[in-house]
Short mmCIF file of C-alpha atoms and ligand atoms in Angstrom, two decimals:
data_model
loop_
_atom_site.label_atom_id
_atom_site.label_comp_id
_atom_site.label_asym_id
_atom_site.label_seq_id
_atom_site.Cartn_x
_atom_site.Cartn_y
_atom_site.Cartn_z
CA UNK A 1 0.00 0.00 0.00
CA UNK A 2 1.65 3.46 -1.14
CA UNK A 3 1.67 6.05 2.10
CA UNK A 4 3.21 9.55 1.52
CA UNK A 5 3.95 11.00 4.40
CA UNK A 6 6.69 13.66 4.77
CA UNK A 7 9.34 12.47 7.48
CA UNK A 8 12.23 14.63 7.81
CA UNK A 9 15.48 12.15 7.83
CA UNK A 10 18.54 12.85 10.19
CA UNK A 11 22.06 12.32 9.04
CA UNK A 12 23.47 9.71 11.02
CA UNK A 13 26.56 11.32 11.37
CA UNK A 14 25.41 13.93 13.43
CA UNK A 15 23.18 11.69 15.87
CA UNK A 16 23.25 12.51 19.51
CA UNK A 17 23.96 9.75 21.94
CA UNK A 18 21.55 9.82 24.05
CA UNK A 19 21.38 9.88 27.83
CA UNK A 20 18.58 7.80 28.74
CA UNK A 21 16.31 7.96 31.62
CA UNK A 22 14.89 4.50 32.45
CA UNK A 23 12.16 6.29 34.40
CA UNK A 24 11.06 8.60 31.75
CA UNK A 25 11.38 5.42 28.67
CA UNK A 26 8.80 3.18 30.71
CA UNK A 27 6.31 6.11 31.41
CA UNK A 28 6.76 6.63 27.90
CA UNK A 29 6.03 3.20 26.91
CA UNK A 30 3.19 3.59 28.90
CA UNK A 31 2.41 6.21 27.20
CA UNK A 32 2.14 4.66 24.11
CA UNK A 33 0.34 1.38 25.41
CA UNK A 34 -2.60 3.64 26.50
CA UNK A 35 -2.65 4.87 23.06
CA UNK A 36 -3.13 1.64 21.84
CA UNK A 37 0.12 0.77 20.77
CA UNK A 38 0.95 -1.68 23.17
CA UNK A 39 3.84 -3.91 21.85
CA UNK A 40 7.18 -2.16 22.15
CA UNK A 41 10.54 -3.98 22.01
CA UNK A 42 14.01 -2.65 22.21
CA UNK A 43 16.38 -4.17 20.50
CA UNK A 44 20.62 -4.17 20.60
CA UNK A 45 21.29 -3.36 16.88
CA UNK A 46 24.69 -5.53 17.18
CA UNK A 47 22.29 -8.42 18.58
CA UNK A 48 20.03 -8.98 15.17
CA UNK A 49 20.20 -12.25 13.21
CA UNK A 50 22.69 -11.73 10.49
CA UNK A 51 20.49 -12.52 7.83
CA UNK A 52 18.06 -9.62 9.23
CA UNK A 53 21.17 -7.06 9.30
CA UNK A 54 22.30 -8.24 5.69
CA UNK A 55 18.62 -7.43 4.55
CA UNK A 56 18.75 -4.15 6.12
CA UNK A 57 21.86 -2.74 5.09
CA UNK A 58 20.80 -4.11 1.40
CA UNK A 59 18.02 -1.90 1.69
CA UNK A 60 19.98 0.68 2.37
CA UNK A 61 19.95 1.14 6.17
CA UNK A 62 22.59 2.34 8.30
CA UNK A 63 22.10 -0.31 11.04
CA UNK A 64 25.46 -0.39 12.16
CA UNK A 65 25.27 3.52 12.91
CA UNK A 66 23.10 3.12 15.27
CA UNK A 67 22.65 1.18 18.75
CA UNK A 68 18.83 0.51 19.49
CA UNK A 69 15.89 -0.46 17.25
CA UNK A 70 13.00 0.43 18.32
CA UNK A 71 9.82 -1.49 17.05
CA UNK A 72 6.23 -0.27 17.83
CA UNK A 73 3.66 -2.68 17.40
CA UNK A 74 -0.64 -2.75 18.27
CA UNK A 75 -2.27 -6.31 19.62
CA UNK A 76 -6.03 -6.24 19.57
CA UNK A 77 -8.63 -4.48 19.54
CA UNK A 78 -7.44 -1.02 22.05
CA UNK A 79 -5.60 0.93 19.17
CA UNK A 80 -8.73 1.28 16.97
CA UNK A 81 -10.85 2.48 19.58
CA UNK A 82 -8.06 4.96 20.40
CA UNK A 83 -7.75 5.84 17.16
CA UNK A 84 -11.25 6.37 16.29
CA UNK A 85 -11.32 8.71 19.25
CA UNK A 86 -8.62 10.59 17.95
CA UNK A 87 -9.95 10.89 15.04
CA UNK A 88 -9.73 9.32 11.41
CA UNK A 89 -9.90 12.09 8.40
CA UNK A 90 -7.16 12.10 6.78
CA UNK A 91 -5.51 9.62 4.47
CA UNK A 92 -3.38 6.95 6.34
CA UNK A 93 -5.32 7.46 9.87
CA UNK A 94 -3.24 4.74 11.15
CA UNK A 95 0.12 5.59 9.82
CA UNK A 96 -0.44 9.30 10.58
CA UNK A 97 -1.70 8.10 14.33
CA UNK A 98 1.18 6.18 14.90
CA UNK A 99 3.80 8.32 13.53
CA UNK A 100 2.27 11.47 15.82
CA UNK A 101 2.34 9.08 18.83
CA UNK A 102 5.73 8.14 18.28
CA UNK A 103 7.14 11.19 17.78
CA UNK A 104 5.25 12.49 21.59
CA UNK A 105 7.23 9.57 22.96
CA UNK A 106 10.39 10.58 21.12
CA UNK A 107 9.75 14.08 22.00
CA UNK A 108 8.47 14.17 25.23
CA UNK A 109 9.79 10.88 26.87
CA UNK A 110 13.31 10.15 24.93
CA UNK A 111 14.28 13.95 25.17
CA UNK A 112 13.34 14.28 21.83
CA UNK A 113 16.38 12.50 20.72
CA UNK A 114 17.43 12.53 16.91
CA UNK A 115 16.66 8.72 15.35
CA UNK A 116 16.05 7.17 11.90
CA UNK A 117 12.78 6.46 10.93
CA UNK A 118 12.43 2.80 9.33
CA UNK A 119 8.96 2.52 9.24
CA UNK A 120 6.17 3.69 8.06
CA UNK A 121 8.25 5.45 5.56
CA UNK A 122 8.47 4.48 1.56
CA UNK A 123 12.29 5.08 2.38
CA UNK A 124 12.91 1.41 3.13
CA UNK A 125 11.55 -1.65 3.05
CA UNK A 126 11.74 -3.38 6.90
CA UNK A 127 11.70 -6.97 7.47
CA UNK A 128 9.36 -6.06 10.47
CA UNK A 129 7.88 -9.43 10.64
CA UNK A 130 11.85 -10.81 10.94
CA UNK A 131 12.01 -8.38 13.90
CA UNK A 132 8.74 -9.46 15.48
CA UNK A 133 9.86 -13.13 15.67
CA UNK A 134 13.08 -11.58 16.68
CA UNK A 135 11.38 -9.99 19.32
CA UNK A 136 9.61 -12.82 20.96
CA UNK A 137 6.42 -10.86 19.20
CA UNK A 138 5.25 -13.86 16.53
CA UNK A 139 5.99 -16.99 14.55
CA UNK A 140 5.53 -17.59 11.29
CA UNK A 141 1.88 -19.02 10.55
CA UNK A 142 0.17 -20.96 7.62
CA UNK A 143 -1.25 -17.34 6.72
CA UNK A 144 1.46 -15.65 5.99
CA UNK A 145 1.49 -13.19 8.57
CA UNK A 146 2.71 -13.84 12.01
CA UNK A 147 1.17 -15.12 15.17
CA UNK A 148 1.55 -14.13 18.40
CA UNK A 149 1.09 -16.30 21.56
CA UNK A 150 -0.67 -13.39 23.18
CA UNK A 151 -2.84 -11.70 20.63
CA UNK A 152 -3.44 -14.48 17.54
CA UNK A 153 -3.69 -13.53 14.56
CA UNK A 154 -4.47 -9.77 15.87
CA UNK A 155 -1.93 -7.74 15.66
CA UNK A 156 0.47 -5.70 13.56
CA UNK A 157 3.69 -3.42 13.07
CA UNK A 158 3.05 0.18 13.72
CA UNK A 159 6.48 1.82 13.70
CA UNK A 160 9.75 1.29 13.84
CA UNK A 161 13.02 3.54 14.72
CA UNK A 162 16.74 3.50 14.97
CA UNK A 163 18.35 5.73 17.89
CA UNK A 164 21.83 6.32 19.17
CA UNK A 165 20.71 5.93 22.63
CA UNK A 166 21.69 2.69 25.12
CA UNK A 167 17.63 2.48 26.04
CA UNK A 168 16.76 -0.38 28.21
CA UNK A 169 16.65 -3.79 26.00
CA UNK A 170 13.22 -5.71 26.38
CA UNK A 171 12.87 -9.19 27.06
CA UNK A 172 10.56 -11.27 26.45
CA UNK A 173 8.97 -15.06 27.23
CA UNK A 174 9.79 -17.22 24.72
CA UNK A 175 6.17 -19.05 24.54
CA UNK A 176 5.43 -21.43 22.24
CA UNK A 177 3.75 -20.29 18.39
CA UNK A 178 -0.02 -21.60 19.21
CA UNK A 179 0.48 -23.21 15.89
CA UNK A 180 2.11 -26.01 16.84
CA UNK A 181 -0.84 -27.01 19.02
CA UNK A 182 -3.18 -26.98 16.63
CA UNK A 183 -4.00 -29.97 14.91
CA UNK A 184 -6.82 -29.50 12.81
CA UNK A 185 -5.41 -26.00 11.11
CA UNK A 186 -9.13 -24.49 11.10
CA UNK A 187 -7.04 -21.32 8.64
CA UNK A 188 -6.34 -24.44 6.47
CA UNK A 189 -9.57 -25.70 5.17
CA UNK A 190 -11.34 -22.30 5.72
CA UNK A 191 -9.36 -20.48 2.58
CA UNK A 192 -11.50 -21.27 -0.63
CA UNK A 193 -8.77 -21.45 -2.89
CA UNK A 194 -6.19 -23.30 -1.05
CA UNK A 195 -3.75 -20.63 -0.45
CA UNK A 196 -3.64 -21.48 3.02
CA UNK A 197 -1.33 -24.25 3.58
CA UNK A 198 1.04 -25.67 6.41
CA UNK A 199 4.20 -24.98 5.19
CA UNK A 200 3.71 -21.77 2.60
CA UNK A 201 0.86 -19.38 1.36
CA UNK A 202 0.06 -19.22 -2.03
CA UNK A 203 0.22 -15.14 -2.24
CA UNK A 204 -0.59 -15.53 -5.78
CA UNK A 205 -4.03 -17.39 -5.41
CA UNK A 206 -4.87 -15.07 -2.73
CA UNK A 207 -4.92 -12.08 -4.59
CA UNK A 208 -6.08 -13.56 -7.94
CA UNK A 209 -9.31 -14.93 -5.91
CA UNK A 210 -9.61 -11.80 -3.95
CA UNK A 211 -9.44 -9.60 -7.22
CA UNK A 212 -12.33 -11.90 -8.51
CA UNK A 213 -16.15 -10.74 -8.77
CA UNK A 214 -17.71 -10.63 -5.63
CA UNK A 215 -15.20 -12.73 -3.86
CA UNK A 216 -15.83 -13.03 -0.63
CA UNK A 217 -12.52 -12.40 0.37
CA UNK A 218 -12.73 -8.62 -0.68
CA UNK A 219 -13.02 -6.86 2.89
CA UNK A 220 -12.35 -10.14 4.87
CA UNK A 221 -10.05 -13.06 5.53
CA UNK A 222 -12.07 -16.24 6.03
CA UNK A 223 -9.53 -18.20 7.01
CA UNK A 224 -7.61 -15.72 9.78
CA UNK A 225 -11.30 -15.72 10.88
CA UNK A 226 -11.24 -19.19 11.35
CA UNK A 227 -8.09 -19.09 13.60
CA UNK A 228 -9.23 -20.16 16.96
CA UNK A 229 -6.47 -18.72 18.80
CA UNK A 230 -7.32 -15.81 21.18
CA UNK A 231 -11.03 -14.92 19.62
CA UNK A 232 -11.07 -11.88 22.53
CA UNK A 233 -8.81 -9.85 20.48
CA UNK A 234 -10.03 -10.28 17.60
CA UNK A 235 -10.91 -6.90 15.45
CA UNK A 236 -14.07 -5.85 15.02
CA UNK A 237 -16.13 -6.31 11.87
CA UNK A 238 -15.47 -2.50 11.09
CA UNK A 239 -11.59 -2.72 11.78
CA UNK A 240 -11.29 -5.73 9.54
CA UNK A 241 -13.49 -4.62 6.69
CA UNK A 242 -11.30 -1.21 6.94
CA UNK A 243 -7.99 -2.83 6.43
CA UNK A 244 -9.25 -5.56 4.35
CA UNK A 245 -10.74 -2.57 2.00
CA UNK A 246 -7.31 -1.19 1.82
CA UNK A 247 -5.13 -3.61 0.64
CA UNK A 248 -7.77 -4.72 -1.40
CA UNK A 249 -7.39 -1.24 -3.41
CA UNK A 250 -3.95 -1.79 -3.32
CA UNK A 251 -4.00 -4.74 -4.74
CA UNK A 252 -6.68 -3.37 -7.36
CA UNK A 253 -4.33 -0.46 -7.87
CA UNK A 254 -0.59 -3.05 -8.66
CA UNK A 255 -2.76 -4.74 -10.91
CA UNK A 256 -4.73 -2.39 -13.09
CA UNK A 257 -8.55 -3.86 -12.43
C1 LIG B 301 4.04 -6.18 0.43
C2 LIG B 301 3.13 -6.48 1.58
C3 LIG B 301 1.89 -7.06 1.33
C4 LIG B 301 1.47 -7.45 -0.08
C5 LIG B 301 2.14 -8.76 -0.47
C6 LIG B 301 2.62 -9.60 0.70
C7 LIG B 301 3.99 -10.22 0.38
N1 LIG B 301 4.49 -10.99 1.26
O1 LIG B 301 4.58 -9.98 -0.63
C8 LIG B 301 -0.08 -7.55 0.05
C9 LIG B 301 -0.69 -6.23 -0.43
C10 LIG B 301 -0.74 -8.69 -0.70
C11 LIG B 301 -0.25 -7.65 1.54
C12 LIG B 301 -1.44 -8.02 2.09
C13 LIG B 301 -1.64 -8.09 3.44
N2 LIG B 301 -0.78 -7.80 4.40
CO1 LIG B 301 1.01 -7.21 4.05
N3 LIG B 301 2.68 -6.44 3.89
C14 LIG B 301 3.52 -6.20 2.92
C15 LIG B 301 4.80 -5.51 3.39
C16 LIG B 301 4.62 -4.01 3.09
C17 LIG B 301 6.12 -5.95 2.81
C18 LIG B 301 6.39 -7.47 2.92
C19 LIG B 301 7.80 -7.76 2.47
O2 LIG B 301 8.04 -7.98 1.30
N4 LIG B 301 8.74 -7.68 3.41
C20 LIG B 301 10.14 -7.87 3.14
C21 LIG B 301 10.59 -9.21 3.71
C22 LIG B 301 12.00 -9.61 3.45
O3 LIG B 301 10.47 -9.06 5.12
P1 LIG B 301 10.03 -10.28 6.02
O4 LIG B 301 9.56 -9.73 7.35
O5 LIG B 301 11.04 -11.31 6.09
O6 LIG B 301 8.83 -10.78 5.08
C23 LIG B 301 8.00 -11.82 5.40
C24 LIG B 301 6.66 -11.60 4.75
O7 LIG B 301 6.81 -11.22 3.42
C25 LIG B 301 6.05 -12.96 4.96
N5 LIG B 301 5.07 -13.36 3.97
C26 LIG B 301 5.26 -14.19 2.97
N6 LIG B 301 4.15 -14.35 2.28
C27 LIG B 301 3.21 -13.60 2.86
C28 LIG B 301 1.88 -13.40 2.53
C29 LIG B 301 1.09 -12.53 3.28
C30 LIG B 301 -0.34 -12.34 2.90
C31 LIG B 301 1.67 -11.84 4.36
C32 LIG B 301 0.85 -10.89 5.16
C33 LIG B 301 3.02 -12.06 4.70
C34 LIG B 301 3.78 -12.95 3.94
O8 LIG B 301 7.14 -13.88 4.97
C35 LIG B 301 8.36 -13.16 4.84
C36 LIG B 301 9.45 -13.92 5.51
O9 LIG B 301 9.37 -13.82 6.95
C37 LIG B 301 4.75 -5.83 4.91
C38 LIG B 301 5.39 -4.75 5.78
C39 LIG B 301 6.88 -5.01 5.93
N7 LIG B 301 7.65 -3.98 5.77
O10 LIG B 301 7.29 -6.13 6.20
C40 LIG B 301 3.27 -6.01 5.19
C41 LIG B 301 2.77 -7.06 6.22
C42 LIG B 301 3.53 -8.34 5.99
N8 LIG B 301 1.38 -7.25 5.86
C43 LIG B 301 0.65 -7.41 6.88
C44 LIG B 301 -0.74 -7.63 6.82
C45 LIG B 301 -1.49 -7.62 8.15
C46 LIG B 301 -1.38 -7.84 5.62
C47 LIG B 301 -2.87 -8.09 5.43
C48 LIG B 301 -3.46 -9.14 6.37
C49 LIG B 301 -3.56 -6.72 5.60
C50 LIG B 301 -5.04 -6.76 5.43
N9 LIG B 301 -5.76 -6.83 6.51
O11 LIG B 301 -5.54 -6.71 4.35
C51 LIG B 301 -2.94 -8.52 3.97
C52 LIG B 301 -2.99 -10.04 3.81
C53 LIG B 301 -4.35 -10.47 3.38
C54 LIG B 301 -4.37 -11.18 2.14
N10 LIG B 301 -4.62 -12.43 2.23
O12 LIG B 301 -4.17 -10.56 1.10
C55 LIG B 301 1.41 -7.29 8.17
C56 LIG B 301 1.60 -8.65 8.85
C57 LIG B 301 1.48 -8.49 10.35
C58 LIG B 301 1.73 -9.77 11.04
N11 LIG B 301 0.91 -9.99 12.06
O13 LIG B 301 2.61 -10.53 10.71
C59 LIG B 301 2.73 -6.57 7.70
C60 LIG B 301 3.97 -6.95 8.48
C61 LIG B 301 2.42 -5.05 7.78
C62 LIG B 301 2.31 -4.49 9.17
N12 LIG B 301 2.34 -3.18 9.25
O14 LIG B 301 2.17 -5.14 10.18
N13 LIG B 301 0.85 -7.32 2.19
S1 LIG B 302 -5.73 -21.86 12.74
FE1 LIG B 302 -4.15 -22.99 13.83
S2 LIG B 302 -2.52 -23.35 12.30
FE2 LIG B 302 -3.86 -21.71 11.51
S3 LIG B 302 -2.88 -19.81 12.18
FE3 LIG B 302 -4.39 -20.35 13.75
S4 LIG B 302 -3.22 -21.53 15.26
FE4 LIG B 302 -1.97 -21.47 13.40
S1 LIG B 303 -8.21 -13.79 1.77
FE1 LIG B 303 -9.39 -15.55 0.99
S2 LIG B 303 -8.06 -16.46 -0.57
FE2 LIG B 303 -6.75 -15.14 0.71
S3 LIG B 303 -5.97 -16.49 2.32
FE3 LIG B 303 -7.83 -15.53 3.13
S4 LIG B 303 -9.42 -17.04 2.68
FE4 LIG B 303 -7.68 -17.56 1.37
#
C-alpha cells in the first residue's frame, strides 16, 4: 500500500547519543500502550540475526550507525478504539496516528532524541515481521502473517526507529507459536482457494481470488477468521473490513482492475 507522508530524515553522522532515563522510557512506553500501541521492544542493533542485518543494510539502512531499534507494534482491539477517538480524516489514519504518537514519545519521553525512521516510511523496506519473531512478538503461521502467543492472529507493526541511545533492552517469554498445538489447522480448510497451507501461502491465489467478482474475500479473511487462537482480540467487523478494503485497493491499484 503506497503512504506519503513527509518524514524529515537525520544524518546519522550527526546523531546525539543519548542519555537515557529508564524512568522517563517506561512512562513513555506507557504512554504509548494507552494509546493503543501496546507492543514495544528494544532491541541491541549488534544483537540482530545476520540474515536480518544483511537485509537491512541491502536496503539501504545504516544499522550499524546506530545502537537501538525500536519497534512499535498494536495487539487487539485497544488501538482502533483509540484511534477512532482521535480521530480518522485524513488519508493513512493509522500511519499518521502512529507516527504522531511516536514522535510524543520521542519528543516528550526520549528527550526528543534525533533517530532514523524505518517505518512507516516508503524510504525502506523493513523486514518487520523478521524483527517481530526476533522480538519474541510472533511466529511464522500458515497465513502468511505472524502469530503471536498473546494476541493471535491480531496484531500488527506500527512503527519502527533506529536511535543512538543505550535504552533499556526488552525481554521477552519465549512461549510457544499456538500453531504447533493446533492440529486441525481451522485457517487451512477455511481459505476457498487453497492458499492457506502448512508450510507456505500461495500469495498468488490469494490475490487472484480476492481480485475476482464478488469474492468473498474482498473486505475479509475467512480463514484468519477461522483461527481459533485468542477470539477476545479479535478486530471488530469495522476494523477488519477497513484494512481488508485497503489492501484490497492496493492490490486493485498493482494490478490495473
Ligand atoms: C508487500 C506487503 C503485502 C502485499 C504482499 C505480501 C507479500 N508478502 O509480498 C499484500 C498487499 C498482498 C499484503 C497483504 C496483506 N498484508 Co502485508 N505487507 C507487505 C509488506 C509491506 C512488505 C512485505 C515484504 O516484502 N517484506 C520484506 C521481507 C524480506 O520481510 P520479512 O519480514 O522477512 O517478510 C515476510 C513476509 O513477506 C512474509 N510473507 C510471505 N508471504 C506472505 C503473505 C502474506 C499475505 C503476508 C501478510 C506475509 C507474507 O514472509 C516473509 C518472511 O518472513 C509488509 C510490511 C513489511 N515492511 O514487512 C506487510 C505485512 C507483511 N502485511 C501485513 C498484513 C497484516 C497484511 C494483510 C493481512 C492486511 C489486510 N488486513 O488486508 C494482507 C494479507 C491479506 C491477504 N490475504 O491478502 C502485516 C503482517 C502483520 C503480522 N501480524 O505478521 C505486515 C507486516 C504489515 C504491518 N504493518 O504489520 N501485504
Ligand atoms: S488456525 Fe491454527 S494453524 Fe492456523 S494460524 Fe491459527 S493456530 Fe496457526
Ligand atoms: S483472503 Fe481468501 S483467498 Fe486469501 S488467504 Fe484468506 S481465505 Fe484464502
Amino acid at each position: 500500500m503506497r503512504i506519503s507522508i513527509r518524514i524529515v530524515f537525520t544524518d546519522p553522522s550527526v546523531v546525539n547519543q543519548v542519555e537515557c532515563n529508564m524512568t522517563s522510557v517506561e512512562a513513555g512506553f506507557q504512554f504509548l500502550k494507552k494509546n493503543g500501541l501496546n507492543l514495544i521492544s528494544v532491541m541491541n542493533c549488534v544483537d540482530l540475526p545476520a540474515r536480518t542485518l544483511k537485509f537491512m543494510q541491502g536496503s539501504g539502512i545504516p544499522i550499524i550507525d546506530y545502537r537501538r531499534l525500536v519497534l512499535i507494534g498494536h495487539g487487539g482491539r485497544c488501538m482502533w478504539q483509540t484511534l477512532k477517538a482521535h480521530g480518522m480524516d485524513s488519508a493513512n489514519p493509522i500511519d499518521r496516528y502512529s507516527i504522531f504518537l511516536t514522535q510524543q514519545f520521542i519528543s516528550t519521553y526520549l528527550d526528543n532524541a534525533a533517530v532514523l525512521w524505518l517505518y512507516p516510511t516508503l524510504q525502506y523496506v523493513v523486514p518487520l515481521q523478521q524483527l517481530g519473531e526476533f522480538s519474541g512478538w510472533s511466529f511464522p503461521s500458515p497465513l502468511g502473517s505472524g502469530i503471536s502467543s498473546e494476541y493471535g492472529v491480531w496484531f500488527a507493526y506500527r512503527a519502527a526507529f533506529l536511535i543512538n541511545a543505550e535504552l533499556p533492552l526488552t525481554f521477552s517469554t519465549s512461549a510457544p507459536s499456538p500453531c504447533n498445538n493446533c492440529f486441525k489447522k481451522p485457517c487451512v480448510s477455511a481459505c476457498p482457494v487453497n492458499a492457506v497451507q502448512v508450510e507456505s501461502f500461495a500469495l498468488e491465489s490469494c490475490i487472484d481470488h480476492r481480485l475476482s467478482l464478488d469474492s468473498p474475500c474482498a473486505d475479509r479473511c475467512p480463514a484468519r477468521l477461522a483461527c481459533p487462537i485468542h477470539p477476545e482480540h479479535r478486530y471488530t467487523l469495522e476494523q477488519i473490513q477497513y484494512h481488508y478494503r485497503c489492501s484490497l485497493a492496493a492490490l486493485h491499484d498493482w494490478y490495473g482492475h
